[in-house]
PDB file of C-alpha atoms and ligand atoms in Angstrom:
ATOM      1  CA  MET B  23      -2.216  21.110-121.956  1.00 96.00           C
ATOM      2  CA  LEU B  24      -5.642  19.454-121.747  1.00 97.00           C
ATOM      3  CA  ALA B  25      -4.796  18.093-118.291  1.00 97.00           C
ATOM      4  CA  ASP B  26      -3.848  21.595-117.110  1.00 97.00           C
ATOM      5  CA  VAL B  27      -6.991  23.168-118.585  1.00 97.00           C
ATOM      6  CA  THR B  28      -9.119  20.435-116.928  1.00 98.00           C
ATOM      7  CA  THR B  29      -7.367  21.058-113.587  1.00 97.00           C
ATOM      8  CA  MET B  30      -8.170  24.765-113.897  1.00 97.00           C
ATOM      9  CA  GLN B  31     -11.807  24.027-114.694  1.00 98.00           C
ATOM     10  CA  LEU B  32     -12.103  21.744-111.653  1.00 98.00           C
ATOM     11  CA  MET B  33     -10.599  24.393-109.375  1.00 97.00           C
ATOM     12  CA  CYS B  34     -13.043  27.012-110.704  1.00 96.00           C
ATOM     13  CA  MET B  35     -15.994  24.636-110.301  1.00 97.00           C
ATOM     14  CA  ARG B  36     -15.015  23.952-106.676  1.00 96.00           C
ATOM     15  CA  LEU B  37     -14.726  27.683-106.004  1.00 96.00           C
ATOM     16  CA  ALA B  38     -18.160  28.267-107.576  1.00 96.00           C
ATOM     17  CA  GLU B  39     -19.640  25.525-105.350  1.00 96.00           C
ATOM     18  CA  LEU B  40     -18.236  27.189-102.215  1.00 95.00           C
ATOM     19  CA  GLN B  41     -19.550  30.546-103.402  1.00 95.00           C
ATOM     20  CA  ALA B  42     -23.015  29.093-104.047  1.00 96.00           C
ATOM     21  CA  ARG B  43     -23.047  27.656-100.496  1.00 96.00           C
ATOM     22  CA  GLY B  44     -22.106  31.052 -99.088  1.00 95.00           C
ATOM     23  CA  GLU B  45     -18.910  29.678 -97.511  1.00 93.00           C
ATOM     24  CA  ASP B  46     -15.953  31.941 -96.766  1.00 84.00           C
ATOM     25  CA  ASN B  47     -13.702  31.327 -99.744  1.00 91.00           C
ATOM     26  CA  GLN B  48     -11.421  34.355 -99.923  1.00 93.00           C
ATOM     27  CA  THR B  49      -8.170  32.431 -99.455  1.00 96.00           C
ATOM     28  CA  ILE B  50      -9.294  29.727-101.861  1.00 96.00           C
ATOM     29  CA  ALA B  51     -10.237  32.397-104.395  1.00 96.00           C
ATOM     30  CA  SER B  52      -6.677  33.764-104.172  1.00 97.00           C
ATOM     31  CA  MET B  53      -5.226  30.276-104.541  1.00 97.00           C
ATOM     32  CA  VAL B  54      -7.417  29.550-107.569  1.00 97.00           C
ATOM     33  CA  LYS B  55      -6.682  32.913-109.209  1.00 97.00           C
ATOM     34  CA  MET B  56      -2.937  32.464-108.689  1.00 97.00           C
ATOM     35  CA  THR B  57      -2.868  28.849-109.877  1.00 97.00           C
ATOM     36  CA  THR B  58      -5.123  29.237-112.888  1.00 97.00           C
ATOM     37  CA  SER B  59      -3.310  32.396-114.044  1.00 96.00           C
ATOM     38  CA  ARG B  60       0.044  30.625-113.852  1.00 96.00           C
ATOM     39  CA  LYS B  61      -1.185  27.455-115.527  1.00 97.00           C
ATOM     40  CA  ALA B  62      -3.011  29.294-118.297  1.00 97.00           C
ATOM     41  CA  LEU B  63       0.078  31.358-119.005  1.00 97.00           C
ATOM     42  CA  ALA B  64       2.174  28.169-119.169  1.00 97.00           C
ATOM     43  CA  VAL B  65      -0.334  26.549-121.550  1.00 97.00           C
ATOM     44  CA  CYS B  66      -0.255  29.604-123.830  1.00 97.00           C
ATOM     45  CA  ARG B  67       3.561  29.653-123.761  1.00 97.00           C
ATOM     46  CA  GLU B  68       3.679  25.960-124.696  1.00 97.00           C
ATOM     47  CA  ALA B  69       1.253  26.527-127.573  1.00 97.00           C
ATOM     48  CA  ARG B  70       3.320  29.484-128.721  1.00 97.00           C
ATOM     49  CA  ASP B  71       6.490  27.396-128.613  1.00 97.00           C
ATOM     50  CA  MET B  72       4.894  24.499-130.520  1.00 97.00           C
ATOM     51  CA  MET B  73       3.901  26.869-133.312  1.00 97.00           C
ATOM     52  CA  GLY B  74       7.300  28.534-133.569  1.00 97.00           C
ATOM     53  CA  GLY B  75       7.148  31.904-135.321  1.00 97.00           C
ATOM     54  CA  ASN B  76       3.564  31.259-136.368  1.00 97.00           C
ATOM     55  CA  GLY B  77       2.643  31.377-132.692  1.00 97.00           C
ATOM     56  CA  LEU B  78       3.490  35.067-132.718  1.00 96.00           C
ATOM     57  CA  LEU B  79       1.272  36.006-135.652  1.00 96.00           C
ATOM     58  CA  LEU B  80      -1.942  37.598-134.410  1.00 93.00           C
ATOM     59  CA  GLU B  81      -3.981  35.763-137.050  1.00 95.00           C
ATOM     60  CA  ASN B  82      -3.282  32.499-135.183  1.00 95.00           C
ATOM     61  CA  HIS B  83      -4.584  33.932-131.871  1.00 95.00           C
ATOM     62  CA  VAL B  84      -1.988  32.258-129.594  1.00 96.00           C
ATOM     63  CA  ALA B  85      -0.017  35.455-128.946  1.00 96.00           C
ATOM     64  CA  ARG B  86      -3.285  37.267-128.190  1.00 96.00           C
ATOM     65  CA  HIS B  87      -4.197  34.656-125.556  1.00 96.00           C
ATOM     66  CA  LEU B  88      -0.659  34.855-124.169  1.00 96.00           C
ATOM     67  CA  THR B  89      -0.954  38.618-123.741  1.00 96.00           C
ATOM     68  CA  ASP B  90      -4.428  38.277-122.219  1.00 96.00           C
ATOM     69  CA  MET B  91      -3.046  35.823-119.676  1.00 96.00           C
ATOM     70  CA  GLU B  92      -0.194  38.184-118.760  1.00 96.00           C
ATOM     71  CA  VAL B  93      -2.848  40.808-118.042  1.00 97.00           C
ATOM     72  CA  ILE B  94      -4.914  38.391-115.950  1.00 95.00           C
ATOM     73  CA  SER B  95      -1.803  37.508-113.918  1.00 95.00           C
ATOM     74  CA  THR B  96      -1.513  41.201-113.083  1.00 96.00           C
ATOM     75  CA  TYR B  97      -4.880  42.846-112.572  1.00 95.00           C
ATOM     76  CA  GLU B  98      -7.311  42.194-109.737  1.00 93.00           C
ATOM     77  CA  GLY B  99      -4.340  41.097-107.627  1.00 94.00           C
ATOM     78  CA  THR B 100      -0.983  40.085-109.052  1.00 96.00           C
ATOM     79  CA  ASP B 101       0.191  36.495-108.631  1.00 94.00           C
ATOM     80  CA  SER B 102       2.553  37.741-105.922  1.00 95.00           C
ATOM     81  CA  MET B 103      -0.341  39.354-104.030  1.00 96.00           C
ATOM     82  CA  GLN B 104      -2.404  36.160-104.245  1.00 97.00           C
ATOM     83  CA  ALA B 105       0.584  34.125-103.016  1.00 97.00           C
ATOM     84  CA  LEU B 106       1.059  36.506-100.085  1.00 97.00           C
ATOM     85  CA  ILE B 107      -2.647  36.196 -99.172  1.00 97.00           C
ATOM     86  CA  VAL B 108      -2.455  32.381 -99.252  1.00 97.00           C
ATOM     87  CA  GLY B 109       0.828  32.421 -97.323  1.00 97.00           C
ATOM     88  CA  ARG B 110      -0.670  34.648 -94.628  1.00 96.00           C
ATOM     89  CA  ALA B 111      -3.674  32.332 -94.283  1.00 96.00           C
ATOM     90  CA  ILE B 112      -1.625  29.142 -93.869  1.00 96.00           C
ATOM     91  CA  THR B 113       1.165  30.531 -91.654  1.00 97.00           C
ATOM     92  CA  GLY B 114      -0.619  33.325 -89.787  1.00 96.00           C
ATOM     93  CA  LYS B 115       2.261  35.603 -90.780  1.00 96.00           C
ATOM     94  CA  SER B 116       2.084  38.459 -93.236  1.00 95.00           C
ATOM     95  CA  ALA B 117       4.986  38.787 -95.676  1.00 95.00           C
ATOM     96  CA  PHE B 118       3.581  41.881 -97.384  1.00 92.00           C
ATOM     97  CA  THR B 119       6.124  44.668 -97.447  1.00 88.00           C
ATOM     98  CA  THR B 120       4.988  47.934 -95.944  1.00 82.00           C
ATOM     99  CA  ASN B 121       7.778  50.006 -97.455  1.00 72.00           C
ATOM    100  CA  ARG B 122       8.079  49.366-101.170  1.00 67.00           C
ATOM    101  CA  ARG B 123      11.803  50.214-101.047  1.00 65.00           C
ATOM    102  CA  GLU B 124      12.261  47.014 -99.013  1.00 55.00           C
ATOM    103  CA  ARG B 125      11.524  44.950-102.112  1.00 55.00           C
TER     104      ARG B 125
HETATM  105  C1  FAD V  25      -5.096  45.673-118.998  1.00 81.29           C
HETATM  106  C2  FAD V  25      -5.214  46.184-117.580  1.00 81.29           C
HETATM  107  C3  FAD V  25      -6.451  46.610-117.129  1.00 81.29           C
HETATM  108  C4  FAD V  25      -6.599  47.114-115.851  1.00 81.29           C
HETATM  109  N1  FAD V  25      -7.830  47.521-115.443  1.00 81.29           N
HETATM  110  C5  FAD V  25      -8.010  48.044-114.220  1.00 81.29           C
HETATM  111  C6  FAD V  25      -9.292  48.491-113.789  1.00 81.29           C
HETATM  112  O1  FAD V  25     -10.273  48.399-114.528  1.00 81.29           O
HETATM  113  N2  FAD V  25      -9.428  48.993-112.530  1.00 81.29           N
HETATM  114  C7  FAD V  25      -8.358  49.116-111.691  1.00 81.29           C
HETATM  115  O2  FAD V  25      -8.527  49.597-110.566  1.00 81.29           O
HETATM  116  N3  FAD V  25      -7.110  48.710-112.081  1.00 81.29           N
HETATM  117  C8  FAD V  25      -6.906  48.175-113.318  1.00 81.29           C
HETATM  118  N4  FAD V  25      -5.652  47.743-113.715  1.00 81.29           N
HETATM  119  C9  FAD V  25      -4.519  47.961-112.811  1.00 81.29           C
HETATM  120  C10 FAD V  25      -4.133  46.681-112.087  1.00 81.29           C
HETATM  121  O3  FAD V  25      -5.083  46.388-111.087  1.00 81.29           O
HETATM  122  C11 FAD V  25      -2.724  46.884-111.524  1.00 81.29           C
HETATM  123  O4  FAD V  25      -1.819  46.916-112.623  1.00 81.29           O
HETATM  124  C12 FAD V  25      -2.353  45.775-110.549  1.00 81.29           C
HETATM  125  O5  FAD V  25      -3.099  45.862-109.359  1.00 81.29           O
HETATM  126  C13 FAD V  25      -0.861  45.832-110.171  1.00 81.29           C
HETATM  127  O6  FAD V  25      -0.545  47.100-109.670  1.00 81.29           O
HETATM  128  P1  FAD V  25       0.678  47.923-110.289  1.00 81.29           P
HETATM  129  O7  FAD V  25       0.679  47.790-111.785  1.00 81.29           O
HETATM  130  O8  FAD V  25       0.640  49.269-109.668  1.00 81.29           O
HETATM  131  O9  FAD V  25       1.956  47.117-109.798  1.00 81.29           O
HETATM  132  P2  FAD V  25       2.713  47.315-108.415  1.00 81.29           P
HETATM  133  O10 FAD V  25       1.743  47.461-107.285  1.00 81.29           O
HETATM  134  O11 FAD V  25       3.765  48.353-108.605  1.00 81.29           O
HETATM  135  O12 FAD V  25       3.389  45.875-108.270  1.00 81.29           O
HETATM  136  C14 FAD V  25       4.627  45.525-108.908  1.00 81.29           C
HETATM  137  C15 FAD V  25       5.098  44.216-108.301  1.00 81.29           C
HETATM  138  O13 FAD V  25       5.329  44.375-106.894  1.00 81.29           O
HETATM  139  C16 FAD V  25       4.529  43.469-106.153  1.00 81.29           C
HETATM  140  N5  FAD V  25       4.069  44.155-104.927  1.00 81.29           N
HETATM  141  C17 FAD V  25       3.309  45.297-104.858  1.00 81.29           C
HETATM  142  N6  FAD V  25       3.078  45.635-103.574  1.00 81.29           N
HETATM  143  C18 FAD V  25       3.713  44.703-102.801  1.00 81.29           C
HETATM  144  C19 FAD V  25       3.815  44.492-101.387  1.00 81.29           C
HETATM  145  N7  FAD V  25       3.240  45.324-100.503  1.00 81.29           N
HETATM  146  N8  FAD V  25       4.509  43.428-100.954  1.00 81.29           N
HETATM  147  C20 FAD V  25       5.104  42.586-101.847  1.00 81.29           C
HETATM  148  N9  FAD V  25       5.027  42.716-103.187  1.00 81.29           N
HETATM  149  C21 FAD V  25       4.344  43.770-103.666  1.00 81.29           C
HETATM  150  C22 FAD V  25       3.374  43.087-107.074  1.00 81.29           C
HETATM  151  O14 FAD V  25       2.858  41.817-106.762  1.00 81.29           O
HETATM  152  C23 FAD V  25       4.071  43.081-108.428  1.00 81.29           C
HETATM  153  O15 FAD V  25       4.730  41.856-108.632  1.00 81.29           O
HETATM  154  C24 FAD V  25      -5.477  47.199-114.973  1.00 81.29           C
HETATM  155  C25 FAD V  25      -4.225  46.736-115.429  1.00 81.29           C
HETATM  156  C26 FAD V  25      -4.093  46.214-116.704  1.00 81.29           C
HETATM  157  C27 FAD V  25      -2.723  45.706-117.149  1.00 81.29           C
END
């Protein structure tokens, strides 16, 4: 869990460096948002599992973090949206659906 949190911090620091230099970092921002959301959710789930039923009690705060991370995976671009943005940047092809019934 510490290794994952440290990885997330390093990714965010790198993104902040690019931002400070004024470099175009939109694709990297999507990659960082997608990766850190997924990793943070996994860390919260592991903590919840380690604590068994106690992990669900609000007084222990793990379930609250878990719910917060589900929200962060969704707003300001869902994980799927971030993945589609990264995919478009590295392949040159857009896999966004135009008709939502296609999904
Ligand atoms: C706690 C909370 C606070 C929020 N606060 C704000 C706020 O302050 N301001 C604001 O504007 N919004 C806010 N939102 C809304 C949030 O931005 C949306 O929930 C988010 O953008 C996802 O949109 P949606 O819920 O309509 O899901 P949908 O767009 O219906 O998406 C459902 C699924 O389909 C996928 N999908 C959608 N379109 C495509 C496509 N074209 N191709 C492929 N896959 C697709 C998505 O990735 C997702 O997996 C908030 C949401 C939450 C939960």
